[in-house]
Coordinates of C-alpha atoms in Angstrom, one line a residue:
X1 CA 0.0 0.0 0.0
X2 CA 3.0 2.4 0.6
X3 CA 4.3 2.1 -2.4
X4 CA 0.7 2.7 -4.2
X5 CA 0.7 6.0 -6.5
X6 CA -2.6 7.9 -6.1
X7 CA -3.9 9.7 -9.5
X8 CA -6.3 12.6 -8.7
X9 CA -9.5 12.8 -10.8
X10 CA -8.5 15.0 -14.2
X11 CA -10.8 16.8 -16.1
X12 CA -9.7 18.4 -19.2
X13 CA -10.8 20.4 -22.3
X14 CA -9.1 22.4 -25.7
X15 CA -9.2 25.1 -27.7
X16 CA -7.5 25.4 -31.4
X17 CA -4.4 27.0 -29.2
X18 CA -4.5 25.7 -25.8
X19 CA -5.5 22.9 -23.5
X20 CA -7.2 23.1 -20.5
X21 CA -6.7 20.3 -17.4
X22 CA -8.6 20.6 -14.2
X23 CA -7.4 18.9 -11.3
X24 CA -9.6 17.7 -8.4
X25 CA -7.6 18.7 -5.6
X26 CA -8.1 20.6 -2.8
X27 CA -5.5 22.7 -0.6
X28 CA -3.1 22.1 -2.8
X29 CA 0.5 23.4 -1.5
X30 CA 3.5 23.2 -3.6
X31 CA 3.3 21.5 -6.9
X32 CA 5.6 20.3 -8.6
X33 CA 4.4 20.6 -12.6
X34 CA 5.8 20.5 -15.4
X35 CA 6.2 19.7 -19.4
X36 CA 9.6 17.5 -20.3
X37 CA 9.6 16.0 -23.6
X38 CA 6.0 16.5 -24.2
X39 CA 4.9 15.0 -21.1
X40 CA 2.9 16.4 -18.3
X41 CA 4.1 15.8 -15.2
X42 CA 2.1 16.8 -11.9
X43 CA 3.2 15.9 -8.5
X44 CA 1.2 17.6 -5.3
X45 CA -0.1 17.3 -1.9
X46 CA -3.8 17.9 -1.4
X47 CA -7.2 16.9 -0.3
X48 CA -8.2 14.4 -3.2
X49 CA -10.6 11.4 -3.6
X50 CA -8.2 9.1 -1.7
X51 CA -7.9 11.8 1.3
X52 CA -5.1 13.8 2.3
X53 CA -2.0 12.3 0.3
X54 CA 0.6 13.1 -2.6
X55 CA -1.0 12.8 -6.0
X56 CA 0.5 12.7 -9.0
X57 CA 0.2 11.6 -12.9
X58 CA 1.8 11.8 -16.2
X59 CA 0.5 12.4 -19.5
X60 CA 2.0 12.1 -22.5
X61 CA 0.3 14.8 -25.4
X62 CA -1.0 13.7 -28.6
X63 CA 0.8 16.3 -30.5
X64 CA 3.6 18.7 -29.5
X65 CA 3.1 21.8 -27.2
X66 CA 5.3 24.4 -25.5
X67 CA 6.8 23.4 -22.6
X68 CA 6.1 26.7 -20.8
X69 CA 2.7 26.3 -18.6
X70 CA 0.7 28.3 -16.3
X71 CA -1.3 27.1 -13.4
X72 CA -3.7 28.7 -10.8
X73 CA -4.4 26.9 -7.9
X74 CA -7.9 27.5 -5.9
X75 CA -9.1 26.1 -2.9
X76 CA -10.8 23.6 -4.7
X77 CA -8.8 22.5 -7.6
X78 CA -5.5 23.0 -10.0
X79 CA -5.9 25.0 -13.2
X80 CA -3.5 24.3 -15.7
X81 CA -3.6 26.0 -19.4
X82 CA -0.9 24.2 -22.4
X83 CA 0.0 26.3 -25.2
X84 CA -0.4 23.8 -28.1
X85 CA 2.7 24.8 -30.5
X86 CA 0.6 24.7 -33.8
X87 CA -3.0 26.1 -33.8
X88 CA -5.4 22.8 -34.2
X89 CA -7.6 20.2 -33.2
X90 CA -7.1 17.5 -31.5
X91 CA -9.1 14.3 -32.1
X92 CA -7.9 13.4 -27.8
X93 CA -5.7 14.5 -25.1
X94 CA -3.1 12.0 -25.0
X95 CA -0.7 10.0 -27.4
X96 CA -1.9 6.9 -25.9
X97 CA -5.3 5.8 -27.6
X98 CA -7.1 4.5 -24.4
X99 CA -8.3 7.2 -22.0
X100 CA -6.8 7.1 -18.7
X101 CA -9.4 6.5 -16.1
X102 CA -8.3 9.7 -14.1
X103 CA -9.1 11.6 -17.5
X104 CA -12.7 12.7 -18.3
X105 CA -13.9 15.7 -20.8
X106 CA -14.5 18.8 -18.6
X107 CA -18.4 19.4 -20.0
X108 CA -18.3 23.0 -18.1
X109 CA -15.5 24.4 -20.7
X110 CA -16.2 21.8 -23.6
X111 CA -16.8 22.7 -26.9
X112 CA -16.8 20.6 -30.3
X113 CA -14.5 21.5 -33.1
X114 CA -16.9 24.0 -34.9
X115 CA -18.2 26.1 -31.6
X116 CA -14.7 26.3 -30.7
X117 CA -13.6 28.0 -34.1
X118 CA -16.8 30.7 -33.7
X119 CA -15.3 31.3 -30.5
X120 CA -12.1 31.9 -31.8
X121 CA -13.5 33.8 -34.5
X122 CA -15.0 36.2 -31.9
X123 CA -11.9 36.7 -29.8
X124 CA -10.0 37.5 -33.3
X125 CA -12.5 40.0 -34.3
X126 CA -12.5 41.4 -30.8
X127 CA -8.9 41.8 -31.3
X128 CA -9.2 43.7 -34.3
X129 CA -12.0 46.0 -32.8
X130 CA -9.6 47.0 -30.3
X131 CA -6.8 47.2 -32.4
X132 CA -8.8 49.3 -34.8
X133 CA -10.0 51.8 -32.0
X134 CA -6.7 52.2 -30.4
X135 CA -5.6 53.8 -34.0
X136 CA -8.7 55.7 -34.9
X137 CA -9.2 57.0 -31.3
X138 CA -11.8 55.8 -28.5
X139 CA -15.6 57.6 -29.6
X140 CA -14.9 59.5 -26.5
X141 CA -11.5 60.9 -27.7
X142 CA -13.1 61.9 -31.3
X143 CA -15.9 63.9 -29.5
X144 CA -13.5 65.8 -27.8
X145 CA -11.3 66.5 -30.3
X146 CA -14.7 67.7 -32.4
X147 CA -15.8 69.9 -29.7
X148 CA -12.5 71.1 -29.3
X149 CA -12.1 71.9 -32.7
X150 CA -15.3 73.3 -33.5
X151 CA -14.8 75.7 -30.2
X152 CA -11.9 76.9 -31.6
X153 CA -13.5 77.9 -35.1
X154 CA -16.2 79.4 -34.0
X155 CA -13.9 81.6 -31.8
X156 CA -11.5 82.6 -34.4
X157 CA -15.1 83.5 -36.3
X158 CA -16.2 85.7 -32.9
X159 CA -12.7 87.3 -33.1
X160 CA -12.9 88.5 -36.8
X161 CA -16.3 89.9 -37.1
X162 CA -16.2 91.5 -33.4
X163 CA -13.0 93.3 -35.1
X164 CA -15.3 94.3 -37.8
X165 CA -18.0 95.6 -35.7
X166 CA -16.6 97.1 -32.9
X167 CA -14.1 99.2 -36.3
X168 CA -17.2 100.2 -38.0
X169 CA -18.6 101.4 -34.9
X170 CA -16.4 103.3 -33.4
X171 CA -15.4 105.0 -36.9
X172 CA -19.0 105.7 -37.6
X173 CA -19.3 107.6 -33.8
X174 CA -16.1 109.5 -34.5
X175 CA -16.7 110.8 -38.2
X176 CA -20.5 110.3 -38.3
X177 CA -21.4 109.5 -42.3
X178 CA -18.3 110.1 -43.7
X179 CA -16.7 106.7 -42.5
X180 CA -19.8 105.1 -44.7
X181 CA -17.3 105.7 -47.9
X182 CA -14.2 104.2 -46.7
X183 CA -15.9 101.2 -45.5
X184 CA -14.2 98.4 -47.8
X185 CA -10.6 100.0 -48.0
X186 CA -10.7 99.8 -43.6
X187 CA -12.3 96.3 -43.0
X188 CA -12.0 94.3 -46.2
X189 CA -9.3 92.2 -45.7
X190 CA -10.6 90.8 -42.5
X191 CA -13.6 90.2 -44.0
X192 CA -12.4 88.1 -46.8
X193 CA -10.7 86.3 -43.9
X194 CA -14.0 85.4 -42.5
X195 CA -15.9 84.7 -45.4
X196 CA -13.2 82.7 -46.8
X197 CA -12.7 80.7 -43.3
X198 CA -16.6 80.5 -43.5
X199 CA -16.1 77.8 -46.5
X200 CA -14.9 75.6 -43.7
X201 CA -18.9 75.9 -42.1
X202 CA -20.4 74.2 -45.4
X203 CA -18.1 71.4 -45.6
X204 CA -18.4 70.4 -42.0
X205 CA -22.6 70.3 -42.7
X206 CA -21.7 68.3 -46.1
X207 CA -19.6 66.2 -44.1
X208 CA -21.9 65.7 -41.3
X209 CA -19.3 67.1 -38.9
X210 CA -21.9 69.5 -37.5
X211 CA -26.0 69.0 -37.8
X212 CA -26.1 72.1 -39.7
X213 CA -28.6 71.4 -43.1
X214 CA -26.3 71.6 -46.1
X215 CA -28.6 73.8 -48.6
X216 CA -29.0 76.6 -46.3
X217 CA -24.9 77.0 -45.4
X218 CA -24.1 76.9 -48.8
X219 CA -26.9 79.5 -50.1
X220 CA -25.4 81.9 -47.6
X221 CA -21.5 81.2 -48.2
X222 CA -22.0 81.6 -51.9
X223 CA -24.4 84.9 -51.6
X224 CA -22.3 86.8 -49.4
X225 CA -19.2 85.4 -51.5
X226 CA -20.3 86.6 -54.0
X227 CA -20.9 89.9 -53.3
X228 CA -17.9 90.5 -51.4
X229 CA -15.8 89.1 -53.7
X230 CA -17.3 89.7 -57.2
X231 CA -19.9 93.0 -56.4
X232 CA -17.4 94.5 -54.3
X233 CA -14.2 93.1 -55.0
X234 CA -13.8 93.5 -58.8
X235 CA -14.9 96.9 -59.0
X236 CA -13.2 99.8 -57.2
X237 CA -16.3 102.2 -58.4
X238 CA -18.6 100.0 -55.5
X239 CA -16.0 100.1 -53.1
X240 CA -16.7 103.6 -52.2
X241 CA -20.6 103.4 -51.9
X242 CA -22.1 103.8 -48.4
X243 CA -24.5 100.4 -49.3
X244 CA -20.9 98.7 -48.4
X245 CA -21.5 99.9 -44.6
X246 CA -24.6 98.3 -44.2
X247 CA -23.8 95.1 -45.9
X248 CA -20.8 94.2 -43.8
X249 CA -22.0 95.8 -40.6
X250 CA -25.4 93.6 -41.0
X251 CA -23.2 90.6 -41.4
X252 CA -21.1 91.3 -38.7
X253 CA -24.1 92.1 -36.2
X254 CA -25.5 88.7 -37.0
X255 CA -22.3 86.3 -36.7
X256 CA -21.3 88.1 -33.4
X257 CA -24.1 86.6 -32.1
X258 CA -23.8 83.4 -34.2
X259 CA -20.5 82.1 -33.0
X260 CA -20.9 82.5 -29.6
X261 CA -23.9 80.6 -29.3
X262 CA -22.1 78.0 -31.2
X263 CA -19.1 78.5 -28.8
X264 CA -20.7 77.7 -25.5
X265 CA -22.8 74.5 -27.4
X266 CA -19.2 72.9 -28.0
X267 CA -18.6 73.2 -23.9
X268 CA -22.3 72.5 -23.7
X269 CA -22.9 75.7 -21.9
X270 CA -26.4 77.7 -22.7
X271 CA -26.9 81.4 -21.9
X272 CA -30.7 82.1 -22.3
X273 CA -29.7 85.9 -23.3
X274 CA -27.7 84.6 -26.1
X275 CA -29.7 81.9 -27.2
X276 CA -32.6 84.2 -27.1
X277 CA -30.8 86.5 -29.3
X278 CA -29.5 84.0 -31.8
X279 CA -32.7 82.8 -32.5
X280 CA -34.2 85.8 -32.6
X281 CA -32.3 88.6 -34.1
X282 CA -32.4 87.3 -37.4
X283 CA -35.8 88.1 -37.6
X284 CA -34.6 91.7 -38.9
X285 CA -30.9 91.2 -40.0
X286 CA -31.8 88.6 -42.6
X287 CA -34.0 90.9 -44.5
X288 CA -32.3 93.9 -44.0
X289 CA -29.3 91.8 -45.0
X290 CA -30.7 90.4 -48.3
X291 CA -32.4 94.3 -49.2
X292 CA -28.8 95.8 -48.7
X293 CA -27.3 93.3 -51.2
X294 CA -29.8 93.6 -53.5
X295 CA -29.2 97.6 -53.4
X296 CA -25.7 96.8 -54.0
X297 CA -26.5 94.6 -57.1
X298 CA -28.7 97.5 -58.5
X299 CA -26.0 100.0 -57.9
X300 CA -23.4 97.6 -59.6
X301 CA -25.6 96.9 -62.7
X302 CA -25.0 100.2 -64.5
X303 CA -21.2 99.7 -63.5
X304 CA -20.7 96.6 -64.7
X305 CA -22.7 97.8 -68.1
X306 CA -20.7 100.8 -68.5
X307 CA -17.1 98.7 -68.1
X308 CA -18.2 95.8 -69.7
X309 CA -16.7 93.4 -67.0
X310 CA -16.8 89.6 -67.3
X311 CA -19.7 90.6 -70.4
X312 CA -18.8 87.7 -73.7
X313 CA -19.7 87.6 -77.1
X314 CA -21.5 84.1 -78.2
X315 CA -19.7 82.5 -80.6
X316 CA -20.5 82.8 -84.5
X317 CA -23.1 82.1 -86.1
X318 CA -25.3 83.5 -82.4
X319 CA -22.5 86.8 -82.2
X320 CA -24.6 87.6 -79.8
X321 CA -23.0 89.9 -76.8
X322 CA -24.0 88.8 -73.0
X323 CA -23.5 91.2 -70.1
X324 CA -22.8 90.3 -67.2
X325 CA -25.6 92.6 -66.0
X326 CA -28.2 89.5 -67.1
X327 CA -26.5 87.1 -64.3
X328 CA -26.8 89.9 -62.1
X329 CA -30.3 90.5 -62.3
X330 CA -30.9 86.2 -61.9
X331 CA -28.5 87.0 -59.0
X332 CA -31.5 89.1 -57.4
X333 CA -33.9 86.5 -58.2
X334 CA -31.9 83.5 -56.5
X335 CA -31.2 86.3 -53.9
X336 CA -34.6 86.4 -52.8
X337 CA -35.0 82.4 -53.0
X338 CA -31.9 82.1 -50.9
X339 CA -33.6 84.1 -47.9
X340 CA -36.8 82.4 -47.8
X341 CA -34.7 79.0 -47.8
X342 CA -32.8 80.3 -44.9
X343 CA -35.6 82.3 -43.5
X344 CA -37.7 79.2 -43.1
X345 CA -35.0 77.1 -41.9
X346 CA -34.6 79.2 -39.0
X347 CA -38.0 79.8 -38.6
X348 CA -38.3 75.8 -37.7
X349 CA -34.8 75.9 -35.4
X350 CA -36.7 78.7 -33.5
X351 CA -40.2 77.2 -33.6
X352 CA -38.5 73.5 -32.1
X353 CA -36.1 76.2 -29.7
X354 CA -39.1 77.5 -28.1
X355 CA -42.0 75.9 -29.1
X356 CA -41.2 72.9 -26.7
X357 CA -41.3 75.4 -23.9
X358 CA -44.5 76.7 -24.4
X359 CA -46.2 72.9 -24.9
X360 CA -44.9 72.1 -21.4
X361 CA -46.1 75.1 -19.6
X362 CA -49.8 74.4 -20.8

């Protein structure tokens, strides 16, 4: 009887990759396991079947794993995980093809051949998930880095056109009516850096960075483009008209309350004075906007037919000669379409703004 060797009761189970042996054996101190020559050896004292006694057993692998191993030992029992050394299946556990009677299939982790390649299947694509979030950025990191970059346009927006309107301001209280003419030659450059940054607005609404509809965005960018640039820009005669006052100071009034609004969104911050104001103050400044470029149009008309600016001939046989006046006077039509597009768009931000309030009061 002393010389008896007691085998605790082995359960085991496999992946493609590993193999997994559960040992029935409780308060377990000191094992001595390990993997020589693909054999398993396990030596131990612990609470087992036969009571408290060394156990041990040897097991000899079908196929060839590494002989690095980890083990976890529990109150209960031994966990031992084999690294296979080539990714497969195994049709059994041990070289030998009778089953030791220690050995059973552990049912709780057991999984046939095609479960067990879904599963790895899972882990792999879970792998690349992560893999693919570390390099794009955690949704959490992206938000930020849209807030913060958002905040930071709309803020270099706040900065330009406050410079516009706090210029045209204080020049108009210092020299009254006369700083009307001079209008262009003191503020224009900042404003073509505005309206030019301002092409970065309609791309992030085509691109779904901001919520922003993309019809609207674009009808204002290429209106007030093309004044500035084309009514104004081209011809040094306009440049000295008083209608360029009111044009840029009617688009500067608006986006200084634009942006801000915008601002505080991106720290998601809401002022009830501003919001108020930004969706209400367009009420007047869209149509005064849209009747002080259509005044400037009208004025340029004449101009443009005197100089004969970006007019054409039609080639022969039509010889036909097309001034640029025509475009101008479609200009005032889409003008007009353009503000009741936007007019209505902000109509329904204000209406869903407010118009919630109201419902829950009654």
């Amino acid at each position: 009887m002393e010389n008896q060797v007691l085998t605790p009761h082995v359960y085991w189970a496999q992946r493609h990759r590993e193999l997994y042996l559960r040992v029935e054996l409780s308060d377990v101190q000191n094992p001595a396991i390990s993997i020589t020559e693909n054999v398993l050896h396990f030596k131990a004292q612990g609470h087992g079947a036969k009571g408290d006694n060394v156990y041990e057993f040897h097991l000899e692998f079908l196929d060839l794993v590494k002989p690095e191993l980890v083990y976890k030992l529990t109150q209960r029992q031994v966990n031992i995980t084999v690294q296979k050394k080539v990714s497969q299946w195994w049709e059994r556990l041990t070289k030998q093809e009778k089953r030791p009677l220690f050995l059973a299939p552990d049912f709780d982790r057991w999984l046939d051949e095609s479960d067990a390649e879904m599963e790895l299947r899972a882990k792999e694509e879970e792998r690349l998930n992560k893999l693919r979030i570390e390099s794009q950025g955690s949704p959490e990191t992206l938000t930020s880095l849209k807030k913060g970059y958002l905040f930071m346009y709309n803020l270099v927006q706040f900065l330009g056109f406050s410079w516009i309107f706090v210029n045209m301001t204080v020049r108009f209280l210092i020299l009254g009516k006369e700083s009307f003419y001079d209008t262009f030659h003191t503020v224009a450059d900042m404003m073509y850096f505005c309206q030019m940054l301002a092409v970065v607005e309609a791309i992030n609404a085509a691109i779904g960075v901001t919520k922003s509809p993309v019809i609207p965005s674009l009808f204002q960018l290429l209106g007030r483009n093309f004044i500035l640039f084309i009514v104004f820009g081209t011809m040094e005669e306009m440049q000295n008209k008083a209608v360029v006052f009111f044009v840029f100071y009617i688009w500067s009034t608006a986006e200084i309350l634009r942006y801000p609004f915008y601002m505080l969104s991106c720290i998601d911050m809401d002022w009830k004075v501003l919001t108020w104001l930004r969706y209400t103050m367009w009420i007047p400044l869209y149509p005064l906007g849209c009747l002080a470029e259509a005044v400037s149009v009208i004025q340029s008309i004449p101009i443009f037919n005197e100089t004969g600016r970006f007019s054409f001939t039609l080639p022969y046989p039509v010889k036909i000669k097309v001034r640029f006046s025509f475009f101008l006077q479609i200009y005032l039509i889409i003008l007009f379409l353009g503000l009741y597009i936007n007019f209505r768009h902000l109509y329904k931000q204000r209406r869903r703004r407010f118009g919630q309030k109201k419902k829950k009061i009654h």
